[in-house]
Tab-separated table of C-alpha atoms in Angstrom:
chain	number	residue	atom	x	y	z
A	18	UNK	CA	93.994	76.824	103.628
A	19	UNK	CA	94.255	80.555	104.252
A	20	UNK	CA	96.501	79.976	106.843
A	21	UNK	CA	98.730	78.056	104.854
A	22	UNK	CA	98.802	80.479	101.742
A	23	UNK	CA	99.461	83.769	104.341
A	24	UNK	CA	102.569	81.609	106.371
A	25	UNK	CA	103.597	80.959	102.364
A	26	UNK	CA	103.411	84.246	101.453
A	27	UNK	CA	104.982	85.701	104.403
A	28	UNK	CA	108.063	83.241	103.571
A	29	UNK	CA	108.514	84.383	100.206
A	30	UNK	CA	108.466	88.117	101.391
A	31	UNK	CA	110.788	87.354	104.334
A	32	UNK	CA	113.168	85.183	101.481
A	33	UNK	CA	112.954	87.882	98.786
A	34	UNK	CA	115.305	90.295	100.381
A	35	UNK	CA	118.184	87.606	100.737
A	36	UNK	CA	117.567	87.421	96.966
A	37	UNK	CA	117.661	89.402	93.591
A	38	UNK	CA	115.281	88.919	91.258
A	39	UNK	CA	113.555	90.779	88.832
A	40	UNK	CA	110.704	90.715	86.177
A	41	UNK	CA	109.624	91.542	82.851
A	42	UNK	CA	106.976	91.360	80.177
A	43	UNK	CA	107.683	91.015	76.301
A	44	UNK	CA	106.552	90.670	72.988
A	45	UNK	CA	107.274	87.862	70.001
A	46	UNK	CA	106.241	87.256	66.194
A	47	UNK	CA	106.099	83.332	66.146
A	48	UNK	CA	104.992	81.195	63.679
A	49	UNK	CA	104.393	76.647	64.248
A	50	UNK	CA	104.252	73.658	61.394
A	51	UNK	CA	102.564	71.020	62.772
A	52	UNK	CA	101.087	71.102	66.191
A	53	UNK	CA	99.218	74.219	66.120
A	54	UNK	CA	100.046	75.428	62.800
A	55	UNK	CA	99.913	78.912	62.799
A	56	UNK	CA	101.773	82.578	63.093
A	57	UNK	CA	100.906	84.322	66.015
A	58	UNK	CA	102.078	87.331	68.226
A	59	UNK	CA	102.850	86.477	71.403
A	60	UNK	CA	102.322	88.317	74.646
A	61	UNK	CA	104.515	87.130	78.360
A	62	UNK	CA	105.365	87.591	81.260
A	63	UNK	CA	109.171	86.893	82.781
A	64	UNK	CA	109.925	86.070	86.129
A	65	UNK	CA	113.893	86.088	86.000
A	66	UNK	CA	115.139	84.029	89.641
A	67	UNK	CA	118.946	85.468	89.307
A	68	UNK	CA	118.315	88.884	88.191
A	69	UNK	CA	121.037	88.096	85.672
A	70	UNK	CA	118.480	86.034	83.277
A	71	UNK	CA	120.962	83.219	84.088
A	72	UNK	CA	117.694	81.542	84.514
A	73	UNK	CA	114.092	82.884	83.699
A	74	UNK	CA	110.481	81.814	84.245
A	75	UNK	CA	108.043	82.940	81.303
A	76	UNK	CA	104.363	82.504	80.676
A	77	UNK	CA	102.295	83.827	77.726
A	78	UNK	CA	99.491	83.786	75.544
A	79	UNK	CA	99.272	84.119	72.063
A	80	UNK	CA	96.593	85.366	69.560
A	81	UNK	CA	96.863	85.887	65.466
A	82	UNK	CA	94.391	85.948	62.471
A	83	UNK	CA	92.171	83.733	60.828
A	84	UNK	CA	91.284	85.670	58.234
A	85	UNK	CA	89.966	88.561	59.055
A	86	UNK	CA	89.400	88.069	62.931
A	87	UNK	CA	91.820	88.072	65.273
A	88	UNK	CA	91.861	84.409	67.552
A	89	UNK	CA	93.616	82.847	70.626
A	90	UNK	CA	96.350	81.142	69.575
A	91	UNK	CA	97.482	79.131	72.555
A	92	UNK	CA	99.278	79.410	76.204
A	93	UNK	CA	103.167	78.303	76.727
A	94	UNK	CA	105.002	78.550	79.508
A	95	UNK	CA	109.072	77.824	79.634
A	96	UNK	CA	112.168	78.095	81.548
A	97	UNK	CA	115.328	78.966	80.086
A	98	UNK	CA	118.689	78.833	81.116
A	99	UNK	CA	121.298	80.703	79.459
A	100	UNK	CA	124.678	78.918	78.535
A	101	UNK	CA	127.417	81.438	78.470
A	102	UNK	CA	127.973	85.805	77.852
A	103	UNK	CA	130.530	87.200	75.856
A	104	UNK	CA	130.294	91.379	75.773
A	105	UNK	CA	133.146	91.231	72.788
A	106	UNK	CA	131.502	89.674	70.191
A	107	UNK	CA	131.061	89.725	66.005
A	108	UNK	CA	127.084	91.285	66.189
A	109	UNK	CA	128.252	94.336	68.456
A	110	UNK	CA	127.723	96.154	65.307
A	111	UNK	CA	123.417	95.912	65.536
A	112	UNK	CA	123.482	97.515	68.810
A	113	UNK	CA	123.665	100.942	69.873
A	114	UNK	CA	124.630	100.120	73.423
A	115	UNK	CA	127.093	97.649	74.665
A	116	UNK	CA	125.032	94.193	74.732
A	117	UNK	CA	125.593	90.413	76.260
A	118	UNK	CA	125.653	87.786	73.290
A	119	UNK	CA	124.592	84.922	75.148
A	120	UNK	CA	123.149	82.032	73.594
A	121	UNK	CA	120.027	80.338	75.707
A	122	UNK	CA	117.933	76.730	75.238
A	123	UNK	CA	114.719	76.466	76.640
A	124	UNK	CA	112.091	73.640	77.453
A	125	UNK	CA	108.430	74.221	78.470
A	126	UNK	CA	104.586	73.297	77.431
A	127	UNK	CA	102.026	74.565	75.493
A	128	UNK	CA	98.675	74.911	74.577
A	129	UNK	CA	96.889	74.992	71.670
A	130	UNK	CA	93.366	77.257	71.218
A	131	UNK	CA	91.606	73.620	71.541
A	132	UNK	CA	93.855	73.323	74.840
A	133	UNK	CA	95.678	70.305	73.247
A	134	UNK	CA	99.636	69.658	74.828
A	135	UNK	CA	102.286	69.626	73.641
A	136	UNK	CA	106.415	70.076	74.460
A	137	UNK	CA	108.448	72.155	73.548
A	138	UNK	CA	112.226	72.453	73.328
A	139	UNK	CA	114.225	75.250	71.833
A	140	UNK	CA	117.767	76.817	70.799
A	141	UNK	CA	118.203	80.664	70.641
A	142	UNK	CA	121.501	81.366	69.109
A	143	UNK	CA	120.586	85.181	68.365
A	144	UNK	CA	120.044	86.279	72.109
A	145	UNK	CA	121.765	89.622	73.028
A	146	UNK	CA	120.953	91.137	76.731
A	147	UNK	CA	121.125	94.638	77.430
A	148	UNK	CA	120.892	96.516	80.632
A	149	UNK	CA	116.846	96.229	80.825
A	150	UNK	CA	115.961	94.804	77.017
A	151	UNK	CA	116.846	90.989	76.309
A	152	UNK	CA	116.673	90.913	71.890
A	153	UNK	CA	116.314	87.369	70.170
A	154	UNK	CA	116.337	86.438	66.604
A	155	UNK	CA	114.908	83.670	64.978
A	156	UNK	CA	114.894	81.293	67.529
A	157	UNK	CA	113.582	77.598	66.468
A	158	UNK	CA	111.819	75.331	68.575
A	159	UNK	CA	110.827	71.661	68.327
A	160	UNK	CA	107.016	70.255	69.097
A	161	UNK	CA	106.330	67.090	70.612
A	162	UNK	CA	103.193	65.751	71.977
A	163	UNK	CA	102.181	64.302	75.552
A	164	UNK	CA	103.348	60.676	75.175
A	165	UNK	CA	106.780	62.538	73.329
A	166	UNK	CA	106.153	62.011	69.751
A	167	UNK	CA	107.250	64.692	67.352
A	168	UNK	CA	104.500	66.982	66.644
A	169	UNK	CA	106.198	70.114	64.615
A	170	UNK	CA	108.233	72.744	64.611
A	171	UNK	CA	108.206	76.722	65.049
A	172	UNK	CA	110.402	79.424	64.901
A	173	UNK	CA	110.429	82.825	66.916
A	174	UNK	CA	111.131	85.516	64.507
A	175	UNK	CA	111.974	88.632	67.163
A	176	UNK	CA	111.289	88.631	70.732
A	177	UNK	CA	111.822	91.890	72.498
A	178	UNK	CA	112.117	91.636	76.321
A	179	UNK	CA	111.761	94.362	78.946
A	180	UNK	CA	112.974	93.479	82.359
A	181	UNK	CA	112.575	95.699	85.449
């Protein structure tokens, strides 16, 4: 088994110079109906396989209040692909810096704090890329359980991105 994991290792080391790729951590204010009905802040990690966030690899964990106390929320992980990039564009106005409007959908699974599944499939419309920050605005998702019956809904209110 060690063997194994050091030759697979040693292949992804070798392979990583004939590709770019890059990674990132961010932050999000989400809130779900249904499924795991709740508003959370969510911490992840991005693994981005074209160093252009053409496509990107992202796992996090969430935690919010009950209360007064602060909870684990639940676990996701997705991949999203993004669908086209226009630098000209009518939001160039919120930006400081010239951004990337590029719209993105994602699909990936989740867990609740009671480690209960679900799926999860989403649209961001809002999602402008800058040269090391990816922004998104109120990005909605849809919820649907292991045997793929709807189970909610949820939105992402900001996500802030920071790739290096």
């Amino acid at each position: 088994m060690r063997r194994l994991l050091v030759v697979f290792l040693l292949l992804v080391v070798a392979c990583s110079s004939l590709f770019a790729v890059a990674f990132g951590y961010g932050w999000s204010m989400e809130g779900y109906s249904g499924f795991n009905q709740s508003s959370s802040s969510r911490f992840s990690l991005m693994f981005d396989f074209t160093d252009s966030r053409y496509l990107v690899l992202e796992a996090g964990a969430g935690v919010g209040f009950r209360g007064w106390s602060m909870v684990f929320t639940g676990l996701d992980v997705d991949l999203s692909l993004r669908t086209f990039g226009l630098v000209d564009h009518i939001f160039s106005f919120m930006f400081a810096n010239p951004t990337i409007w590029s719209p993105k959908v994602s699909a990936g699974a989740m867990w609740d704090a009671d480690m209960d599944f679900a799926w999860c499939f989403g649209f961001s419309m809002l999602n402008f890329i800058d040269v090391h920050f990816n922004y998104e605005f109120l990005r909605p998702f849809v919820l649907f359980d292991g045997t793929f019956d709807y189970a909610g809904w949820g939105m992402d209110l900001i996500r802030v991105s920071y790739y290096f």
